[in-house]
Tab-separated table of C-alpha atoms and ligand atoms in Angstrom:
chain	number	residue	atom	x	y	z
A	1	MET	CA	-34.627	33.975	-27.935
A	2	GLY	CA	-37.064	31.256	-26.273
A	3	LEU	CA	-39.572	31.664	-23.454
A	4	ARG	CA	-38.408	32.943	-20.191
A	5	ALA	CA	-40.812	32.206	-17.288
A	6	VAL	CA	-40.084	33.807	-13.926
A	7	ILE	CA	-42.091	31.853	-11.251
A	8	VAL	CA	-42.170	33.518	-7.824
A	9	GLY	CA	-44.005	33.019	-4.518
A	10	ILE	CA	-43.381	33.339	-0.754
A	11	PRO	CA	-41.156	30.436	0.914
A	12	GLY	CA	-42.703	27.183	1.153
A	13	VAL	CA	-45.658	27.626	-1.283
A	14	GLY	CA	-44.482	24.852	-3.420
A	15	LYS	CA	-42.314	26.423	-6.343
A	16	THR	CA	-39.644	24.051	-6.698
A	17	THR	CA	-41.875	20.994	-6.119
A	18	VAL	CA	-44.194	22.377	-9.053
A	19	LEU	CA	-41.314	23.625	-11.225
A	20	GLU	CA	-39.491	20.284	-11.246
A	21	LYS	CA	-42.583	18.861	-12.697
A	22	VAL	CA	-43.071	21.310	-15.125
A	23	VAL	CA	-39.768	20.925	-16.691
A	24	GLY	CA	-39.706	17.372	-16.593
A	25	SER	CA	-42.564	17.399	-18.811
A	26	TYR	CA	-41.489	20.053	-21.082
A	27	ARG	CA	-39.116	19.176	-24.056
A	28	GLY	CA	-36.348	21.770	-24.276
A	29	ALA	CA	-36.824	23.192	-20.814
A	30	ARG	CA	-34.302	24.272	-18.264
A	31	LEU	CA	-34.938	24.909	-14.625
A	32	ALA	CA	-32.645	27.652	-13.318
A	33	ASN	CA	-33.087	27.916	-9.409
A	34	PHE	CA	-31.826	31.338	-8.459
A	35	GLY	CA	-31.025	30.300	-5.011
A	36	THR	CA	-29.015	27.308	-5.990
A	37	ILE	CA	-26.875	29.365	-8.474
A	38	MET	CA	-26.341	31.954	-5.803
A	39	LEU	CA	-25.423	29.280	-3.333
A	40	GLU	CA	-23.014	27.657	-5.955
A	41	VAL	CA	-20.917	31.165	-6.016
A	42	GLY	CA	-21.410	31.745	-2.125
A	43	ARG	CA	-19.954	28.585	-1.698
A	44	ALA	CA	-16.973	28.951	-4.038
A	45	GLU	CA	-16.359	32.367	-2.238
A	46	LYS	CA	-16.757	30.452	1.145
A	47	LEU	CA	-19.426	32.848	2.258
A	48	VAL	CA	-22.133	30.150	2.913
A	49	GLU	CA	-22.475	26.308	3.443
A	50	PHE	CA	-26.510	26.192	3.179
A	51	ARG	CA	-28.915	28.107	1.060
A	52	ASP	CA	-30.816	29.391	3.990
A	53	GLU	CA	-27.817	31.081	5.313
A	54	LEU	CA	-27.980	33.478	2.136
A	55	ARG	CA	-30.325	35.672	3.363
A	56	LYS	CA	-28.576	36.250	6.610
A	57	LEU	CA	-25.464	37.785	4.738
A	58	PRO	CA	-24.602	41.404	4.791
A	59	LEU	CA	-26.842	43.025	1.979
A	60	ASP	CA	-23.741	44.025	-0.061
A	61	LYS	CA	-22.769	40.318	-0.167
A	62	GLN	CA	-26.369	39.125	-1.125
A	63	ARG	CA	-26.236	41.942	-3.857
A	64	ARG	CA	-23.187	40.524	-5.338
A	65	LEU	CA	-24.404	36.970	-5.591
A	66	GLN	CA	-27.607	37.922	-6.848
A	67	LYS	CA	-26.039	39.784	-9.675
A	68	ALA	CA	-23.836	36.920	-10.253
A	69	ALA	CA	-26.804	34.561	-10.386
A	70	ALA	CA	-28.704	36.914	-12.795
A	71	GLY	CA	-25.789	37.103	-15.125
A	72	LYS	CA	-25.414	33.354	-15.442
A	73	ILE	CA	-29.107	32.744	-16.055
A	74	SER	CA	-29.036	35.387	-18.750
A	75	LEU	CA	-26.590	33.590	-20.758
A	76	MET	CA	-29.160	30.435	-20.841
A	77	ARG	CA	-30.427	29.956	-24.284
A	78	ASP	CA	-32.992	27.027	-24.095
A	79	LYS	CA	-36.345	26.931	-25.467
A	80	LEU	CA	-37.946	27.658	-22.142
A	81	VAL	CA	-35.923	28.883	-19.281
A	82	VAL	CA	-37.956	28.515	-16.154
A	83	VAL	CA	-36.491	30.888	-13.082
A	84	ASP	CA	-37.494	29.666	-9.550
A	85	THR	CA	-36.999	32.672	-7.455
A	86	HIS	CA	-38.479	35.196	-4.970
A	87	LEU	CA	-39.784	38.711	-5.407
A	88	PHE	CA	-38.298	39.722	-2.048
A	89	ILE	CA	-36.303	38.251	0.706
A	90	ARG	CA	-36.776	38.662	4.362
A	91	THR	CA	-33.264	39.935	5.298
A	92	HIS	CA	-31.932	41.536	8.627
A	93	ASP	CA	-32.201	44.920	6.756
A	94	GLY	CA	-36.017	44.396	5.899
A	95	PHE	CA	-37.766	43.273	2.979
A	96	TRP	CA	-35.429	43.459	-0.061
A	97	PRO	CA	-36.249	43.042	-3.620
A	98	GLY	CA	-35.294	39.743	-5.449
A	99	LEU	CA	-36.005	41.203	-8.845
A	100	PRO	CA	-34.732	44.766	-8.847
A	101	PHE	CA	-34.586	46.506	-12.166
A	102	GLU	CA	-30.997	45.298	-13.007
A	103	VAL	CA	-32.038	41.724	-12.224
A	104	LEU	CA	-35.191	42.024	-14.421
A	105	ARG	CA	-33.114	43.629	-17.083
A	106	ALA	CA	-30.758	40.435	-17.160
A	107	LEU	CA	-33.560	37.825	-16.737
A	108	LYS	CA	-35.682	39.559	-19.716
A	109	PRO	CA	-38.798	37.675	-18.441
A	110	THR	CA	-41.704	36.887	-21.148
A	111	HIS	CA	-43.935	35.322	-18.454
A	112	LEU	CA	-44.196	36.106	-14.668
A	113	ILE	CA	-46.062	33.679	-12.560
A	114	LEU	CA	-47.058	33.858	-9.019
A	115	LEU	CA	-47.725	30.870	-6.922
A	116	GLU	CA	-50.078	31.022	-4.075
A	117	ALA	CA	-51.727	29.001	-1.276
A	118	SER	CA	-53.531	29.722	1.859
A	119	PRO	CA	-51.603	30.822	4.991
A	120	ASN	CA	-52.557	27.521	6.613
A	121	GLU	CA	-51.437	25.416	3.721
A	122	ILE	CA	-48.247	27.311	3.643
A	123	ALA	CA	-47.666	26.991	7.389
A	124	LYS	CA	-48.149	23.309	7.237
A	125	ARG	CA	-45.811	23.047	4.246
A	126	ARG	CA	-43.063	25.002	5.954
A	127	ALA	CA	-43.500	22.866	9.021
A	128	SER	CA	-43.333	19.631	7.394
A	129	ASP	CA	-40.390	20.574	5.109
A	130	THR	CA	-37.298	19.350	7.452
A	131	THR	CA	-34.909	20.060	4.641
A	132	ARG	CA	-34.828	23.720	5.230
A	133	TYR	CA	-34.315	26.198	7.890
A	134	ARG	CA	-37.271	28.451	7.498
A	135	ASP	CA	-38.232	31.549	9.567
A	136	PRO	CA	-41.025	31.093	11.978
A	137	ALA	CA	-44.235	32.309	10.852
A	138	THR	CA	-47.881	33.228	12.166
A	139	GLU	CA	-51.119	33.433	10.069
A	140	ASP	CA	-50.911	37.499	10.264
A	141	SER	CA	-47.261	37.201	9.048
A	142	LEU	CA	-48.027	34.919	6.011
A	143	LYS	CA	-50.945	37.085	4.979
A	144	GLU	CA	-48.623	40.342	4.849
A	145	GLU	CA	-46.140	38.137	2.970
A	146	LEU	CA	-48.887	37.376	0.366
A	147	ALA	CA	-50.239	40.603	0.179
A	148	LEU	CA	-46.553	42.036	-0.293
A	149	ALA	CA	-45.913	39.475	-3.260
A	150	ARG	CA	-48.845	40.922	-5.196
A	151	SER	CA	-47.873	44.344	-4.580
A	152	PHE	CA	-44.062	43.341	-5.674
A	153	ILE	CA	-45.220	41.369	-8.828
A	154	THR	CA	-47.210	44.406	-10.307
A	155	ALA	CA	-44.106	46.496	-10.348
A	156	CYS	CA	-42.084	43.585	-12.216
A	157	SER	CA	-44.856	43.436	-14.754
A	158	THR	CA	-44.996	47.283	-15.282
A	159	VAL	CA	-41.122	47.684	-15.635
A	160	THR	CA	-40.682	44.447	-18.032
A	161	GLY	CA	-44.118	44.683	-19.990
A	162	ALA	CA	-44.472	40.745	-19.022
A	163	PRO	CA	-47.887	39.502	-18.206
A	164	ILE	CA	-48.875	38.012	-14.801
A	165	THR	CA	-50.526	34.857	-13.898
A	166	ILE	CA	-51.584	33.964	-10.416
A	167	VAL	CA	-51.818	30.233	-9.682
A	168	ARG	CA	-53.142	28.768	-6.727
A	169	ASN	CA	-51.135	25.582	-5.756
A	170	GLY	CA	-53.885	23.947	-3.651
A	171	GLU	CA	-53.381	20.957	-1.218
A	172	GLY	CA	-52.218	17.899	-3.001
A	173	MET	CA	-52.734	19.469	-6.431
A	174	GLN	CA	-48.937	20.029	-7.561
A	175	ALA	CA	-49.261	17.686	-10.362
A	176	GLU	CA	-52.234	19.278	-11.808
A	177	VAL	CA	-50.835	22.989	-11.082
A	178	ALA	CA	-47.689	21.719	-12.982
A	179	GLN	CA	-49.702	20.697	-15.971
A	180	GLY	CA	-51.598	23.939	-16.198
A	181	ILE	CA	-48.443	25.988	-16.266
A	182	SER	CA	-46.890	23.479	-18.619
A	183	ARG	CA	-49.884	24.008	-20.994
A	184	MET	CA	-50.026	27.795	-20.912
A	185	LEU	CA	-46.385	28.047	-21.724
A	186	GLU	CA	-46.708	25.315	-24.765
A	187	LYS	CA	-49.231	27.563	-25.959
A	188	ALA	CA	-47.357	30.732	-25.588
A	189	SER	CA	-44.445	28.839	-27.481
A	190	ALA	CA	-46.728	27.769	-30.318
B	1	LIG	P1	-38.684	27.892	-1.077
B	1	LIG	O1	-38.846	29.179	-1.564
B	1	LIG	O2	-38.460	27.846	0.404
B	1	LIG	O3	-37.428	27.314	-1.961
B	1	LIG	P2	-40.752	26.480	-2.376
B	1	LIG	O4	-41.694	27.533	-2.752
B	1	LIG	O5	-39.625	25.952	-3.404
B	1	LIG	O6	-40.017	27.067	-1.034
B	1	LIG	P3	-41.061	23.649	-1.867
B	1	LIG	O7	-39.690	23.189	-1.476
B	1	LIG	O8	-41.275	23.190	-3.414
B	1	LIG	O9	-41.207	25.229	-1.713
B	1	LIG	O10	-42.248	23.062	-1.299
B	1	LIG	C1	-42.351	23.120	0.223
B	1	LIG	C2	-43.076	22.058	0.899
B	1	LIG	O11	-44.442	21.891	0.460
B	1	LIG	C3	-42.350	20.666	0.348
B	1	LIG	O12	-42.339	19.918	1.677
B	1	LIG	C4	-43.484	20.239	-0.654
B	1	LIG	O13	-43.303	18.749	-0.729
B	1	LIG	C5	-44.754	20.670	-0.106
B	1	LIG	N1	-45.562	21.105	-1.211
B	1	LIG	C6	-45.411	21.576	-2.574
B	1	LIG	N2	-46.688	21.772	-3.156
B	1	LIG	C7	-47.536	21.191	-2.354
B	1	LIG	C8	-49.025	20.972	-2.583
B	1	LIG	N3	-49.556	21.338	-3.706
B	1	LIG	N4	-49.477	20.157	-1.700
B	1	LIG	C9	-49.069	19.718	-0.554
B	1	LIG	N5	-47.738	19.985	-0.366
B	1	LIG	C10	-47.064	20.600	-1.192
B	2	LIG	P1	-34.862	29.216	-2.317
B	2	LIG	O1	-34.206	27.767	-2.553
B	2	LIG	O2	-35.581	29.430	-3.775
B	2	LIG	O3	-35.535	29.645	-1.165
B	2	LIG	O4	-33.583	30.122	-2.503
B	2	LIG	C1	-32.618	30.029	-1.543
B	2	LIG	C2	-32.326	31.454	-1.102
B	2	LIG	O5	-31.507	32.289	-2.369
B	2	LIG	C3	-33.362	32.574	-0.526
B	2	LIG	O6	-33.802	32.222	0.667
B	2	LIG	C4	-32.578	33.725	-0.855
B	2	LIG	O7	-31.652	34.044	0.128
B	2	LIG	C5	-31.692	33.428	-2.099
B	2	LIG	N1	-32.665	33.857	-3.383
B	2	LIG	C6	-33.290	33.444	-4.267
B	2	LIG	N2	-33.670	34.162	-5.225
B	2	LIG	C7	-33.013	35.162	-5.079
B	2	LIG	C8	-33.166	36.636	-5.696
B	2	LIG	N3	-33.873	36.748	-6.827
B	2	LIG	N4	-32.815	37.753	-5.185
B	2	LIG	C9	-31.951	37.617	-3.981
B	2	LIG	N5	-31.829	36.338	-3.283
B	2	LIG	C10	-32.560	35.333	-3.894
B	3	LIG	MG1	-37.828	26.168	-3.577
């Protein structure tokens, strides 16, 4: 089996932007956007139309879609599978794990990468991205999410044995950040 890098970070930090570049520059890599796969299944079942409706569904429905997405990703056999996903989801029932044990068992990550930026940068990115319906945020709520992410990722590492890399996605630095991640993964596969 090839490498399976699971990349996480709070909404609007820049995961998809950076990962599209990583996959574009790495031969044999495939991007698995967990939310996109959940959305495809949710649309087929007429549960949702838009990706930002997924986290508003009743938890049992989200859990079913989550399991379906993890199952589909587990079947991917590319040299490098890059999973674009979340450590936790802000649902009506509270913070809910994006990577509970059974999902981690399916994904089998070899690398865990946490993307971070400052609360101020993330607030601006969320506000300027008109393609999404993002939850309102304050500096305090973003700080809380960033702290929660560090705590959730340690649990994932302990359970899977996969190492954690924390990468700062600085303002305007998306190309350099993508290059750094690609280089690290190329070394790991050499
Ligand atoms: P979500 O978890 O909601 O899918 P995301 O982490 O995938 O969010 P993106 O959609 O990639 O975030 O990025 C959010 C916004 O931030 C986009 O408008 C993107 O162009 C911008 N952005 C991403 N990285 C940077 C960066 N390094 N500097 C400035 N803007 C950035
Ligand atoms: P994204 O485009 O990455 O924000 O993903 C869209 C939506 O998919 C998120 O807001 C969540 O509702 C859902 N999602 C993504 N990853 C997971 C996951 N691992 N577990 C549960 N839901 C997820
Ligand atoms: Mg994204």
